[in-house]
Amino acid sequence: MTEDSHGNKGFWYNPPMAVTRVLQKALIPDNFTRSLFRISPYRGCSHGCRYCDGRAERYYVPGDFEKDVEVRENMPSRLEEELLNFREWGMVTLGSGVTDVYQPKEAEAGLTRKILTLLAKSELPVQILTKSDLVQRDLDILGPLAKKVGAVLLISLTTLDQDLLNVMEPGASRASERIETLRLAKAAGLTTGVLAMPLLPGLSDDKKSVENLANALKSVEVDFVCPGGLTLRPGCQKEIYLDTLAAHHPELLTFYKEIYGENRPSGMPQRHPSYQGDYLIQILRDMGIPPVMPQRIYKNLLPRGDGLSLVFQDLRDHYKYRGIDVRSLQSIISRYNSWWIDLRKHFRRHRALEDTWLDQRFTEALTFGELERLLDNKKLWKFTQEILDGGEWNSLGPGTPRQGFPKTV
Ligand code: SF4
């Protein structure tokens, strides 16, 4: 491992290699980004958040995470070629846990803007993950795209305490700039969401702080807010964060050593009383703001077969939250997902199939009883029909009482 001038630890730096595949394709959307495709034109991030999970060794980001940002210059031209033969449809997420697509490099390199231009030409819905107000520059592309097929702006913000942000997120836009960006994006027609994560124990996870945050987000009418806590994976991520804490909040070190002392590989802490993520969910609900991207949004951004998989996963999370046994639902989800994944693999392997084959196959399964037999559960089948007939559910996320969904399956 190397160490940079700030004492940050990282792997040996190698010059960037030309990218051979731009659109990273999933077989089924994940529960977090809720998208099928992902693009990251940079690797590493000069926003330099002290808690950034992307610094963890498991992601193999080479060199100094903040300074040796890899700029994947050939991505737009490669993407243009890939899109010529692209036969699929669904939301593309720009961003990842190891980069921010609107970090300062983007102001010079413009890769994100070029990529957005190409995706808009292909009429693919997009989702942006960022902590930067530079995204305002591209609202001229995102606004019309939002109206045509959908565009989501997900801004990460956990607190309005600018002194704390100056320490923990030194290169990101100010809290007020991020909130203004959400307001402008909403006015331009985008769906807006906030990643209120990671709430930092003892620093930004108290009741007053999360109330202030929720009020500010309500004032700009965000569509959803996803709260989450801090994970500290053993290794350089944890060391850098604890060094920052020692320099700015030494009084909290003992507390952190207690709750993160087990060094779990996932970085998860022990449960501790100061965490107010559940309280944030509660006040968001009282304000009518869902704590996950709701089905009414993602149902328009994904093929129906993928949307249904997410609905089942949301239903499972809802049951878990209420302490209901989910084993039977989980086995139905596994069965459904492997059926849908097999169809997608078949579609991707056989290039002679029509572009609409996957959707037609889903309609056939729905019409001729294959889907009903696959689910093999009367209550879930009734619920599925209601959803596919245009119904919406769970608009306020897991745990919200709602008339009409099955109490158990
Ligand atoms: S903006 Fe995201 S990727 Fe960049 S340093 Fe912060 S947490 Fe990491």
mmCIF file with all atom_site columns, N, CA and C and ligand atoms in Angstrom, residues 45 47-49 51-52 65 97-100 131, ligand 1:
data_model
loop_
_atom_site.group_PDB
_atom_site.id
_atom_site.type_symbol
_atom_site.label_atom_id
_atom_site.label_alt_id
_atom_site.label_comp_id
_atom_site.label_asym_id
_atom_site.label_entity_id
_atom_site.label_seq_id
_atom_site.pdbx_PDB_ins_code
_atom_site.Cartn_x
_atom_site.Cartn_y
_atom_site.Cartn_z
_atom_site.occupancy
_atom_site.B_iso_or_equiv
_atom_site.pdbx_formal_charge
_atom_site.auth_seq_id
_atom_site.auth_comp_id
_atom_site.auth_asym_id
_atom_site.auth_atom_id
_atom_site.pdbx_PDB_model_num
ATOM   1  N  N   . CYS A 1 45  ? -12.285 9.767  -6.247 1.00 0.00 ? 45  CYS A N   1
ATOM   2  C  CA  . CYS A 1 45  ? -13.161 10.935 -6.105 1.00 0.00 ? 45  CYS A CA  1
ATOM   3  C  C   . CYS A 1 45  ? -12.505 12.032 -5.281 1.00 0.00 ? 45  CYS A C   1
ATOM   4  N  N   . HIS A 1 47  ? -13.911 14.600 -4.090 1.00 0.00 ? 47  HIS A N   1
ATOM   5  C  CA  . HIS A 1 47  ? -14.745 15.150 -3.014 1.00 0.00 ? 47  HIS A CA  1
ATOM   6  C  C   . HIS A 1 47  ? -14.164 14.764 -1.652 1.00 0.00 ? 47  HIS A C   1
ATOM   7  N  N   . GLY A 1 48  ? -13.469 13.644 -1.630 1.00 0.00 ? 48  GLY A N   1
ATOM   8  C  CA  . GLY A 1 48  ? -12.666 13.297 -0.448 1.00 0.00 ? 48  GLY A CA  1
ATOM   9  C  C   . GLY A 1 48  ? -13.433 13.071 0.840  1.00 0.00 ? 48  GLY A C   1
ATOM   10 N  N   . CYS A 1 49  ? -14.640 12.530 0.766  1.00 0.00 ? 49  CYS A N   1
ATOM   11 C  CA  . CYS A 1 49  ? -15.402 12.299 2.009  1.00 0.00 ? 49  CYS A CA  1
ATOM   12 C  C   . CYS A 1 49  ? -14.600 11.372 2.922  1.00 0.00 ? 49  CYS A C   1
ATOM   13 N  N   . TYR A 1 51  ? -15.435 9.421  5.220  1.00 0.00 ? 51  TYR A N   1
ATOM   14 C  CA  . TYR A 1 51  ? -16.027 8.111  5.535  1.00 0.00 ? 51  TYR A CA  1
ATOM   15 C  C   . TYR A 1 51  ? -16.192 7.251  4.286  1.00 0.00 ? 51  TYR A C   1
ATOM   16 N  N   . CYS A 1 52  ? -15.733 7.720  3.128  1.00 0.00 ? 52  CYS A N   1
ATOM   17 C  CA  . CYS A 1 52  ? -16.107 7.083  1.853  1.00 0.00 ? 52  CYS A CA  1
ATOM   18 C  C   . CYS A 1 52  ? -15.769 5.591  1.833  1.00 0.00 ? 52  CYS A C   1
ATOM   19 N  N   . PHE A 1 65  ? -6.811  7.887  -3.613 1.00 0.00 ? 65  PHE A N   1
ATOM   20 C  CA  . PHE A 1 65  ? -8.243  7.902  -3.949 1.00 0.00 ? 65  PHE A CA  1
ATOM   21 C  C   . PHE A 1 65  ? -8.719  9.293  -4.391 1.00 0.00 ? 65  PHE A C   1
ATOM   22 N  N   . GLY A 1 97  ? -20.317 3.740  -5.835 1.00 0.00 ? 97  GLY A N   1
ATOM   23 C  CA  . GLY A 1 97  ? -19.774 4.005  -4.497 1.00 0.00 ? 97  GLY A CA  1
ATOM   24 C  C   . GLY A 1 97  ? -18.316 4.425  -4.524 1.00 0.00 ? 97  GLY A C   1
ATOM   25 N  N   . VAL A 1 98  ? -17.666 4.375  -5.698 1.00 0.00 ? 98  VAL A N   1
ATOM   26 C  CA  . VAL A 1 98  ? -16.243 4.733  -5.738 1.00 0.00 ? 98  VAL A CA  1
ATOM   27 C  C   . VAL A 1 98  ? -15.973 5.969  -6.593 1.00 0.00 ? 98  VAL A C   1
ATOM   28 N  N   . THR A 1 99  ? -17.015 6.689  -6.932 1.00 0.00 ? 99  THR A N   1
ATOM   29 C  CA  . THR A 1 99  ? -16.790 7.921  -7.691 1.00 0.00 ? 99  THR A CA  1
ATOM   30 C  C   . THR A 1 99  ? -18.026 8.808  -7.631 1.00 0.00 ? 99  THR A C   1
ATOM   31 N  N   . ASP A 1 100 ? -17.846 10.081 -7.999 1.00 0.00 ? 100 ASP A N   1
ATOM   32 C  CA  . ASP A 1 100 ? -18.981 10.983 -8.167 1.00 0.00 ? 100 ASP A CA  1
ATOM   33 C  C   . ASP A 1 100 ? -18.865 11.528 -9.584 1.00 0.00 ? 100 ASP A C   1
ATOM   34 N  N   . LYS A 1 131 ? -23.028 14.480 -5.128 1.00 0.00 ? 131 LYS A N   1
ATOM   35 C  CA  . LYS A 1 131 ? -23.018 15.451 -4.021 1.00 0.00 ? 131 LYS A CA  1
ATOM   36 C  C   . LYS A 1 131 ? -22.641 16.826 -4.563 1.00 0.00 ? 131 LYS A C   1
HETATM 37 S  S1  . SF4 B 2 .   ? -18.779 11.892 -3.143 1.00 0.00 ? 1   SF4 B S1  1
HETATM 38 FE FE1 . SF4 B 2 .   ? -19.160 9.705  -2.911 1.00 0.00 ? 1   SF4 B FE1 1
HETATM 39 S  S2  . SF4 B 2 .   ? -17.527 8.677  -4.048 1.00 0.00 ? 1   SF4 B S2  1
HETATM 40 FE FE2 . SF4 B 2 .   ? -16.895 10.800 -3.702 1.00 0.00 ? 1   SF4 B FE2 1
HETATM 41 S  S3  . SF4 B 2 .   ? -15.665 10.718 -1.850 1.00 0.00 ? 1   SF4 B S3  1
HETATM 42 FE FE3 . SF4 B 2 .   ? -17.756 11.262 -1.265 1.00 0.00 ? 1   SF4 B FE3 1
HETATM 43 S  S4  . SF4 B 2 .   ? -18.726 9.303  -0.747 1.00 0.00 ? 1   SF4 B S4  1
HETATM 44 FE FE4 . SF4 B 2 .   ? -16.852 8.828  -1.925 1.00 0.00 ? 1   SF4 B FE4 1
#
